[in-house]
Short mmCIF file of C-alpha atoms in Angstrom, two decimals:
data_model
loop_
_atom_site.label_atom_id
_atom_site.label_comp_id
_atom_site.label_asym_id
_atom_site.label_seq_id
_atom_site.Cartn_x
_atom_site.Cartn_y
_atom_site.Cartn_z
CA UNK A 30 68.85 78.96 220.57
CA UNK A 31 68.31 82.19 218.46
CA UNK A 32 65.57 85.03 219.85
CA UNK A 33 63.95 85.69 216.75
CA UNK A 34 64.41 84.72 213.08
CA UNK A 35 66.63 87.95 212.14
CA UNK A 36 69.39 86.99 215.10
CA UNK A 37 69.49 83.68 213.04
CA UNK A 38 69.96 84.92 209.90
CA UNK A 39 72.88 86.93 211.34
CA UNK A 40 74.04 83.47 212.31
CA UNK A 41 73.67 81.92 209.11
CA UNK A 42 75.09 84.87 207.31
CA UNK A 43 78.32 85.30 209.53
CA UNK A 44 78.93 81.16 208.36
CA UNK A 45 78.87 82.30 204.91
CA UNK A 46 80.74 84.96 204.99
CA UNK A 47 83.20 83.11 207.48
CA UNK A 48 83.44 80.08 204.74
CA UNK A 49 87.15 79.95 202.75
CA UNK A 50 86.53 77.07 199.80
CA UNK A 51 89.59 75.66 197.64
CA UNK A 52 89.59 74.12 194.45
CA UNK A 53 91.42 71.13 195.95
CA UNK A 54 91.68 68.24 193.40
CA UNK A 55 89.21 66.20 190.60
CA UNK A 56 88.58 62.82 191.50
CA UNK A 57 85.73 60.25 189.87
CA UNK A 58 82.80 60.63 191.54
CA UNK A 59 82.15 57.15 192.86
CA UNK A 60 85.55 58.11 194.82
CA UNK A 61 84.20 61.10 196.56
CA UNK A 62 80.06 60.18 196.95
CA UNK A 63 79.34 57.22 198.49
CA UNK A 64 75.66 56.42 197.12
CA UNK A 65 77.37 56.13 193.64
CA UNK A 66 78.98 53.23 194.56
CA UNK A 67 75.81 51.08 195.06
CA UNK A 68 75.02 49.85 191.92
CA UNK A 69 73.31 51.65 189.19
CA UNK A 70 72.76 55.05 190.29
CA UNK A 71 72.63 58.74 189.26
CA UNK A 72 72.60 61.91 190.62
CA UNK A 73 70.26 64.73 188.57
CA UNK A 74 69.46 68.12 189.16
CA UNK A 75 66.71 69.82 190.97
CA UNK A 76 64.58 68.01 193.63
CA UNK A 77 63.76 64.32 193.75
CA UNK A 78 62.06 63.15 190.07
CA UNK A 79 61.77 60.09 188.89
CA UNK A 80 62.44 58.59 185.20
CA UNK A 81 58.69 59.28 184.15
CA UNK A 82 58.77 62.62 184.99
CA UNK A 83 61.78 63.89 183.52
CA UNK A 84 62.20 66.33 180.36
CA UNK A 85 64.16 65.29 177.33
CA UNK A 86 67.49 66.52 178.60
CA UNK A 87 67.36 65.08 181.79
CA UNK A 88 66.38 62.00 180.03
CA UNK A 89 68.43 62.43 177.19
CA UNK A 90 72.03 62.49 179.89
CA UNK A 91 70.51 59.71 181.39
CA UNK A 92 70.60 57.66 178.53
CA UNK A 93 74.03 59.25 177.76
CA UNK A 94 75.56 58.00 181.37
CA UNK A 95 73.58 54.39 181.05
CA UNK A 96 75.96 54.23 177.91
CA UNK A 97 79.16 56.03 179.11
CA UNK A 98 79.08 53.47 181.96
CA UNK A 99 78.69 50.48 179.97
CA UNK A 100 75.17 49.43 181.69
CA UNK A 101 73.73 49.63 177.97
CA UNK A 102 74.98 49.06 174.17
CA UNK A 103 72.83 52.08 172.50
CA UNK A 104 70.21 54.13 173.59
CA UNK A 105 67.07 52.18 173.05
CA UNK A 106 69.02 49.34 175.70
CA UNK A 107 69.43 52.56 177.79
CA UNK A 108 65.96 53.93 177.71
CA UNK A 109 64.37 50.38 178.42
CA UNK A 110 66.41 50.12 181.27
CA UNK A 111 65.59 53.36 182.83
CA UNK A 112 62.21 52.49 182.57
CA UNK A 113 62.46 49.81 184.05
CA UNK A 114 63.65 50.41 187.04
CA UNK A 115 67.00 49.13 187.52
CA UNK A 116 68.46 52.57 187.70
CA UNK A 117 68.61 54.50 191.30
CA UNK A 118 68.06 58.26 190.69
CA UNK A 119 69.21 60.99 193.72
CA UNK A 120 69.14 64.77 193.54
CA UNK A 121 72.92 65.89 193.72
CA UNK A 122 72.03 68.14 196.37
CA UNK A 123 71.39 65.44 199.16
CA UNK A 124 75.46 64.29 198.40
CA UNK A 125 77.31 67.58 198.27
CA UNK A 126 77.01 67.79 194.65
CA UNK A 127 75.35 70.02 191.87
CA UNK A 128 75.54 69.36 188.52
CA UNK A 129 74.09 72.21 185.72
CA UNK A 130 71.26 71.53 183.22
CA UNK A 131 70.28 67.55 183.53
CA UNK A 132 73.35 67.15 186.31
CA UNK A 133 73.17 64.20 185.75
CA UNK A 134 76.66 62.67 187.50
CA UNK A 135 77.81 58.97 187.09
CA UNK A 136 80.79 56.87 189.24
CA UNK A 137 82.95 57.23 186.18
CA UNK A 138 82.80 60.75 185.91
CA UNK A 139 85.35 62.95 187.39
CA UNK A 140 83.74 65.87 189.56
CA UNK A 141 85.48 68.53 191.14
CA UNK A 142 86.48 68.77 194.64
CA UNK A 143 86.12 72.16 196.72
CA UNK A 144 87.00 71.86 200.44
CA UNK A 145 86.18 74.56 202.53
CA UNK A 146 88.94 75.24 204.94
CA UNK A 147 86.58 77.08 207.77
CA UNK A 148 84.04 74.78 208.25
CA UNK A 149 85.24 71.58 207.00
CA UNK A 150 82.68 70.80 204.33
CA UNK A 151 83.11 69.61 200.93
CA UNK A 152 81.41 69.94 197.58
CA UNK A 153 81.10 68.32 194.44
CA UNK A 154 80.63 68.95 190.48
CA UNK A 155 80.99 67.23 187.42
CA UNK A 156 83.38 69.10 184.88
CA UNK A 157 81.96 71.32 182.21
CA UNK A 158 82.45 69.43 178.82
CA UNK A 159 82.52 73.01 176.71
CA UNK A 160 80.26 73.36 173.86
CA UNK A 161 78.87 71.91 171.34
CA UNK A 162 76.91 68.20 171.58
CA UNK A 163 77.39 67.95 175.38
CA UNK A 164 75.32 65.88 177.65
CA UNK A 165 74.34 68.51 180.44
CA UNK A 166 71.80 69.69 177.76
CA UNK A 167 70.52 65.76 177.01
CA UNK A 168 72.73 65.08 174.19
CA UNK A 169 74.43 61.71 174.52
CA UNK A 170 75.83 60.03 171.49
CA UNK A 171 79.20 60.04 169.20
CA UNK A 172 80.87 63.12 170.30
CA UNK A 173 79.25 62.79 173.63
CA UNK A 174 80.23 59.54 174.55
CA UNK A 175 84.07 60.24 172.80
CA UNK A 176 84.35 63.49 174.92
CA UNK A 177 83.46 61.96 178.30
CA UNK A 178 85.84 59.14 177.78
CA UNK A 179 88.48 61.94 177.40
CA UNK A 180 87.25 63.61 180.83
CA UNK A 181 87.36 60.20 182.55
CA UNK A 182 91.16 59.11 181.16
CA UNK A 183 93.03 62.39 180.26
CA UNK A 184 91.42 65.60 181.62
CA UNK A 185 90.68 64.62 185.55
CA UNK A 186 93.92 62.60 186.08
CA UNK A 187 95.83 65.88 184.53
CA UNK A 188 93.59 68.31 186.75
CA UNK A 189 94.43 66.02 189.60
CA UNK A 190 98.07 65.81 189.20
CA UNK A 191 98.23 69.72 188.68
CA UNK A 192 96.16 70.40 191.95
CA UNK A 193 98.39 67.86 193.47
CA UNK A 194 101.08 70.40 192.99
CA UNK A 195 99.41 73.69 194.45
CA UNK A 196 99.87 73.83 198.30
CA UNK A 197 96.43 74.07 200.06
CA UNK A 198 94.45 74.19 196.45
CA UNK A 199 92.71 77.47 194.82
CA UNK A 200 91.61 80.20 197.26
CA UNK A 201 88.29 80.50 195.27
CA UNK A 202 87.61 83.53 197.08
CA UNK A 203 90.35 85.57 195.72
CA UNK A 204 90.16 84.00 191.77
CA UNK A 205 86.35 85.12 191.87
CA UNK A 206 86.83 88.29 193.77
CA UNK A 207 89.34 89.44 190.81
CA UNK A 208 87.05 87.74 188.31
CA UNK A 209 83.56 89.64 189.25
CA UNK A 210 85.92 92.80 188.65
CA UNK A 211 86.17 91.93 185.24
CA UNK A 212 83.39 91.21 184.06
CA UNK A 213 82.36 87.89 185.37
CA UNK A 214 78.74 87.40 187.02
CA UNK A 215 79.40 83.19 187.28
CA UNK A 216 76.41 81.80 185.63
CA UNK A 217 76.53 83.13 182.11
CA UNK A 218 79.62 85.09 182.24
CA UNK A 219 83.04 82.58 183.76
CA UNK A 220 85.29 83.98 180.91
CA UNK A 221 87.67 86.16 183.09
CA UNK A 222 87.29 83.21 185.95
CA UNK A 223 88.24 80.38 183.23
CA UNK A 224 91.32 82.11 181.81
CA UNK A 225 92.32 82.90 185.76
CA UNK A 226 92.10 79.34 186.65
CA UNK A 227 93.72 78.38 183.13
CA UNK A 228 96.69 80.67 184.37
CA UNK A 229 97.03 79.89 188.21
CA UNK A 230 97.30 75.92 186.58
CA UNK A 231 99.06 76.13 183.36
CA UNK A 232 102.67 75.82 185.16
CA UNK A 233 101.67 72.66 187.09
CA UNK A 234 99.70 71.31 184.26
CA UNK A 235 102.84 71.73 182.06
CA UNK A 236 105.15 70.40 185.22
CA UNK A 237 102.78 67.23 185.43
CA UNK A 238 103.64 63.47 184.65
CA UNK A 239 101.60 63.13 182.14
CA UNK A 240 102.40 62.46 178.46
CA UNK A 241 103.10 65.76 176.44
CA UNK A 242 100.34 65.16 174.26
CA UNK A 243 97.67 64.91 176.78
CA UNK A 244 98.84 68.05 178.55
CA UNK A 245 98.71 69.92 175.44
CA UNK A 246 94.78 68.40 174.92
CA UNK A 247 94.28 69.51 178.25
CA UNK A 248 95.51 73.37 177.81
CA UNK A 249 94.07 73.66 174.38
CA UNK A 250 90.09 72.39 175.86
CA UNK A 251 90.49 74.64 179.02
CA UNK A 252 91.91 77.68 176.45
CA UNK A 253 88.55 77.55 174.29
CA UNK A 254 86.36 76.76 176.99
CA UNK A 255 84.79 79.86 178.45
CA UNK A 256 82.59 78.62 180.82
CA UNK A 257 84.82 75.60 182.19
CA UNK A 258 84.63 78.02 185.64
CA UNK A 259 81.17 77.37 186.03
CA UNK A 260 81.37 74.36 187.34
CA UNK A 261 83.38 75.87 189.73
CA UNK A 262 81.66 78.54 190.81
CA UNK A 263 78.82 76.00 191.66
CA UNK A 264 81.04 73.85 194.08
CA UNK A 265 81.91 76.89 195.39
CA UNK A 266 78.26 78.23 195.89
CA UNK A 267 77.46 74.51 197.45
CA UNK A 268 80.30 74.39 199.68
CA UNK A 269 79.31 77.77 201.13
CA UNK A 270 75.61 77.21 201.22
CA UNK A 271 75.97 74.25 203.17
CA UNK A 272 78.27 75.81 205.47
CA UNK A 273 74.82 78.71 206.26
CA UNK A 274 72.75 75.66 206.39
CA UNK A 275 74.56 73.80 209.15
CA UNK A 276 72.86 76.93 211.32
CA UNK A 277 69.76 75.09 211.17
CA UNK A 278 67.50 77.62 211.84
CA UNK A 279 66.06 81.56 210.07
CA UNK A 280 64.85 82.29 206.91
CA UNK A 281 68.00 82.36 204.48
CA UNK A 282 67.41 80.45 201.24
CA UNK A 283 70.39 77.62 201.32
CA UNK A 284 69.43 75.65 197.65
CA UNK A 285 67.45 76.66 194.47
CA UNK A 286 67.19 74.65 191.92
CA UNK A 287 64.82 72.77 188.95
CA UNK A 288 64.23 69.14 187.29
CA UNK A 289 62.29 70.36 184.53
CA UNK A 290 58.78 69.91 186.33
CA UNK A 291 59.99 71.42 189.86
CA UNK A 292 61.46 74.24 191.31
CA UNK A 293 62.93 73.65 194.55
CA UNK A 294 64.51 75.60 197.37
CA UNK A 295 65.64 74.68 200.77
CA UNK A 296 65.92 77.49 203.96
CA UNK A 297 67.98 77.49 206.71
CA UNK A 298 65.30 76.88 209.31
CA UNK A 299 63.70 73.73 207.83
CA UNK A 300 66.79 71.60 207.00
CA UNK A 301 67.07 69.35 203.79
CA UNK A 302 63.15 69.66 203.58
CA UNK A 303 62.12 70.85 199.87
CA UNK A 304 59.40 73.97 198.81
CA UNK A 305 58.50 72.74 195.43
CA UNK A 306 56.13 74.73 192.32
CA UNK A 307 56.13 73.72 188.72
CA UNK A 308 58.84 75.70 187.25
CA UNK A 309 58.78 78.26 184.43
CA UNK A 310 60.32 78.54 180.84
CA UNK A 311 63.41 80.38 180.29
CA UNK A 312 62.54 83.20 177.85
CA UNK A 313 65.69 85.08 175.90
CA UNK A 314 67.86 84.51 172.43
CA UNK A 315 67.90 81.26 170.27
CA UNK A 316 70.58 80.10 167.99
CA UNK A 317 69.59 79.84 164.28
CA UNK A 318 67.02 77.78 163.30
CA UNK A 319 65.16 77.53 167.11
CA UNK A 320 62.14 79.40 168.73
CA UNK A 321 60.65 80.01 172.04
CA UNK A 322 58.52 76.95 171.16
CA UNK A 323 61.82 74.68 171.33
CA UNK A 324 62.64 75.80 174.91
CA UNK A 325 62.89 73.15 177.90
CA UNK A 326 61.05 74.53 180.94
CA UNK A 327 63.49 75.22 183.50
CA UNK A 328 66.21 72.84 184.82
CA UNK A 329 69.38 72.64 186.58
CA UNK A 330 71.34 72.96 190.24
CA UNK A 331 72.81 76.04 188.45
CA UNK A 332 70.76 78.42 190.31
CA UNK A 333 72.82 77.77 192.86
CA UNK A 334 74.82 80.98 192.12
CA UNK A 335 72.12 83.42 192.62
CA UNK A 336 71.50 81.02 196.02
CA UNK A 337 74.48 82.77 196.93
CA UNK A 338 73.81 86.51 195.02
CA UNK A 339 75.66 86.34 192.14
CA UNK A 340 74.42 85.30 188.54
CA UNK A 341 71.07 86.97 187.80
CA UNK A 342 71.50 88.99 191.15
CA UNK A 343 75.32 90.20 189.67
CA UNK A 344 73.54 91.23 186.23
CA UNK A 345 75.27 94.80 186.73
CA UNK A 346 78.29 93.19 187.14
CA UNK A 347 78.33 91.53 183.64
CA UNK A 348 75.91 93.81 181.50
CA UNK A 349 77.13 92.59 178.33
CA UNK A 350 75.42 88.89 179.58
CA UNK A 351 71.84 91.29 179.50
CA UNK A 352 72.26 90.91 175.39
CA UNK A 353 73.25 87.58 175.53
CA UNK A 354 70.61 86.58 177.24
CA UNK A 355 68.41 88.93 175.48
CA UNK A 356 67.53 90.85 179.01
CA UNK A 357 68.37 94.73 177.15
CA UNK A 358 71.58 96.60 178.01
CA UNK A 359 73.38 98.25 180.73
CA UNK A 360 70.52 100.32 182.60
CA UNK A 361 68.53 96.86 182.31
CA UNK A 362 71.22 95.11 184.11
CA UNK A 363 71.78 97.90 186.73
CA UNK A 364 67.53 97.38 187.20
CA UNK A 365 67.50 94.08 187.70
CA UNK A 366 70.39 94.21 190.53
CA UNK A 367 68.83 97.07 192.11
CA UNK A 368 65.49 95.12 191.92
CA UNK A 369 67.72 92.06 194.07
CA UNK A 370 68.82 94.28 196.41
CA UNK A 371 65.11 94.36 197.94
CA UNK A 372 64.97 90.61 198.52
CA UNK A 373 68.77 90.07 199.92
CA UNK A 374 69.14 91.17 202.98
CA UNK A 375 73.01 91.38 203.13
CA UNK A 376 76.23 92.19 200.93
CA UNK A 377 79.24 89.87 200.27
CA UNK A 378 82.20 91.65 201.71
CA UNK A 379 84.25 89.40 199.09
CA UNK A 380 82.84 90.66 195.68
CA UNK A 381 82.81 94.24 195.11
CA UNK A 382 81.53 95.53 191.58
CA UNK A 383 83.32 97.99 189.77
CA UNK A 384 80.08 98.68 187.72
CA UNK A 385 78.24 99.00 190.41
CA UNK A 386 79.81 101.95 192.26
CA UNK A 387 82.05 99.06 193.97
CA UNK A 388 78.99 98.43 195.74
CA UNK A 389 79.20 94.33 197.07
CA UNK A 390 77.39 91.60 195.26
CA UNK A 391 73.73 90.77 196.88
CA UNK A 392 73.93 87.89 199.72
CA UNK A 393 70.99 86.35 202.05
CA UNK A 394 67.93 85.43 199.97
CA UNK A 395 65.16 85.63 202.52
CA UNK A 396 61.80 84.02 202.18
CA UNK A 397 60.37 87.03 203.97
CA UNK A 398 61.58 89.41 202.01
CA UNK A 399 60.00 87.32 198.56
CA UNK A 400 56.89 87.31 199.92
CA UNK A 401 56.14 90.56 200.91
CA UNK A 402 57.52 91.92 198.06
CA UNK A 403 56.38 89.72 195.55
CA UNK A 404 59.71 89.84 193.67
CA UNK A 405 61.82 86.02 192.58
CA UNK A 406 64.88 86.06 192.13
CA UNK A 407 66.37 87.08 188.21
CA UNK A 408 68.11 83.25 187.03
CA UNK A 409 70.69 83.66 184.03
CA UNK A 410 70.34 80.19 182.37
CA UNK A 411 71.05 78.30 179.43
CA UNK A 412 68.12 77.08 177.34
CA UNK A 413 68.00 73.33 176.22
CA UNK A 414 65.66 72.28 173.72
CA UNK A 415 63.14 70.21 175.22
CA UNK A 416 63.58 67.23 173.39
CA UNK A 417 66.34 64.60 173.69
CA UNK A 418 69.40 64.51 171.78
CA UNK A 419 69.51 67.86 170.57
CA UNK A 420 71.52 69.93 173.26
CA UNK A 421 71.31 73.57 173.98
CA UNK A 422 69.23 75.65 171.89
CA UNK A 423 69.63 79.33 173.61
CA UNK A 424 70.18 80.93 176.75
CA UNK A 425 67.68 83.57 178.87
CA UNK A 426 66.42 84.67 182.24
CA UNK A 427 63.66 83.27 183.93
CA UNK A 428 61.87 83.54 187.86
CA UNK A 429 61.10 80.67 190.78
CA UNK A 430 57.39 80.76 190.99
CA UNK A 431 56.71 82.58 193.77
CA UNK A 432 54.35 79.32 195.48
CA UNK A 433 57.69 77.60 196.62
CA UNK A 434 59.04 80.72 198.70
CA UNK A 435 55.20 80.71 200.39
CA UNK A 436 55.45 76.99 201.38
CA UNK A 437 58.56 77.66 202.78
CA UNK A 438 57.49 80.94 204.71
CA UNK A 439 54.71 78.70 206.37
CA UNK A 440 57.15 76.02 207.11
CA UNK A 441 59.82 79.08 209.21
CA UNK A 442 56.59 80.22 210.76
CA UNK A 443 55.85 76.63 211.81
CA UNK A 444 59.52 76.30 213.28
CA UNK A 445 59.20 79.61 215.74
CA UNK A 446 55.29 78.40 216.68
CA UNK A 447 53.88 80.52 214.65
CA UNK A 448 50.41 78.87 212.92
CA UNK A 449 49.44 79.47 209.86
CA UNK A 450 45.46 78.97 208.72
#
């Protein structure tokens, strides 16, 4: 169908580019992805891993979603039935869904629902539960269990209801086009995106049936929660992805993401077929009282926003996120998105950077381009201690290992009858 691999890339580019999501309601999960309704099953991060090969938090929001959905009394029930079997686990990627950290995602839990109005497509992801004790980062008693309970019975019916009331849903697009102008890069900076979203629904949250108390809960936990937008920003980078994959053919990177053991990235030319390495550590600042030597090695469908070229590849646009996660200052950050610019071989017409000479954000991740260059993409992540029950511990950059992108190289050679020795 396509001459040669760049006149497919054009193709898959021109879908993303083309693609128009909408925040367009919150529903429970088992509602929106069918393989959650068969009995016990979960959908985690990264590519396929099974119970024995997961980290502590994966493990740790495993045991915290056996419990949330009553299939066990405490955690010791929980971890004997995980290792036993009876539980199904699913990467969220094969069902339209991402989920950050463990992303781990249960039938009970409400997940977010972008549509994308071009295409047709939908994505999923669970809610961000704000700080503290939370269960992305393989925490999963007491507050944990209390806080999802509140997701499940007052925060996605209220969402719902309010989304209910906005013709069409969010125009993404436009929220996240103002947002990357101030400030935001959407993996470790969503504060300007959170407070948008926070105003755009306040008036219908507020207009809403539900009781007065719960809408106040509601206002007050999206108020104090900065990063409640990533979430978002991850549906968004799904829905969009998948809309370049559905090319089926070039070079373009369409998923990268981590379990804890693997990295994994899909292309546009090989289909739902995974490139897997062992991943790295995340390397950057801890809070008080934790060291490099606490740090989980890397995990999470996160990465799904420099999949797309923000995140790590948007450094410059958020170069106060460079001390945060302990990358150096503002000629750092403008390094490390000039350094992205070699292995992207487009610009998103949709987020311009004011910090950047209103030069576009990076788009088009090609496996070529890794290769011969040797450079990985720059991640912005969170770091969560490596053993269960503790939570998050830090936050850093890390790299893909470079093995996965020359897998997948092989594998786009293969496709255009090219061999490889």
């Amino acid at each position: 169908m396509y001459e040669t691999i760049n006149e497919a890339n054009e193709a898959v580019l021109n879908e993303i580019k083309r693609a128009r999501p909408r925040l367009v309601d919150v529903r429970p999960a088992a509602d929106c992805i069918p393989v959650l309704r068969e009995g016990r099953t979960l959908l985690h991060a990264g590519p396929p891993s099974a119970w024995a090969d997961m980290t502590g938090p994966m493990q740790g929001a495993v045991l915290g979603a056996a419990m949330f959905e009553g299939w066990a009394r405490d955690a010791e029930e929980a971890e004997r039935l995980a290792a036993s079997g009876e539980i199904r686990f699913t990467p969220c990627h094969d069902h339209s869904a991402v989920g950050p950290m463990g992303g781990i995602t249960s039938a009970s839990m409400p997940v977010l629902v972008v549509l994308n109005e071009v295409q047709g497509n939908t994505a999923f992801c669970n809610l961000n539960e704000g700080i503290g004790k939370v269960m992305r980062f393989g925490a999963f008693e007491g507050e944990v269990q209390t806080r999802l309970a509140w997701m499940r019975d007052v925060l996605g019916p209220v969402l719902s209801q309010a989304l209910g009331m906005v013709p069409g849903g969010i125009d993404l697009s436009v929220l996240m086009a103002q947002a990357i102008t101030m400030g935001d890069e959407f993996h470790q900076r969503n504060i300007a995106a959170s407070a948008l979203l926070l105003k755009l629904l306040a008036p219908d949250i507020a207009a809403c049936e539900a009781s007065t108390q719960h809408k106040e809960e509601v206002l007050r936990f999206l108020g104090r929660t900065d990063q409640f937008f990533l979430n978002v920003a991850m549906a968004y980078c799904k829905c969009v992805m998948d809309a370049g994959a559905a090319i089926e053919a070039g070079s373009i990177v369409t998923a990268m993401t981590r379990n804890g053991r693997d990295f994994g990235i899909r292309v546009s030319g090989t289909g739902k077929r995974w490139f897997t390495a062992p991943v790295n550590t995340p390397a950057g600042l801890f809070f008080t009282g934790f060291s490099q030597d606490d740090a989980n090695p890397d995990i999470g469908d996160s990465a799904i926003t420099e999949t797309l070229g923000i995140g790590g590849a948007a450094m410059i646009a958020a170069p106060g996120v460079t001390r945060f996660v302990g990358a150096g200052g503002f000629s750092d950050a403008l390094e490390t998105s000039e350094e992205m610019r070699e292995i992207y071989v487009d610009s998103s017409p949709m987020f311009q950077i004011p910090t950047w000479d209103f030069q576009a954000a990076c788009l088009g991740l090609d496996v070529r381009r890794v290769v011969e260059t040797g450079i990985t993409p720059v991640i912005n992540t969170g770091i969560a201690h490596r053993k269960a029950g503790i939570g998050q511990v830090g936050a850093g950059t890390v790299r893909p290992p470079r093995g996965c992108f020359e897998k997948a190289l092989e594998a786009v050679a293969e496709t255009v009858g090219v061999a490889v020795d």
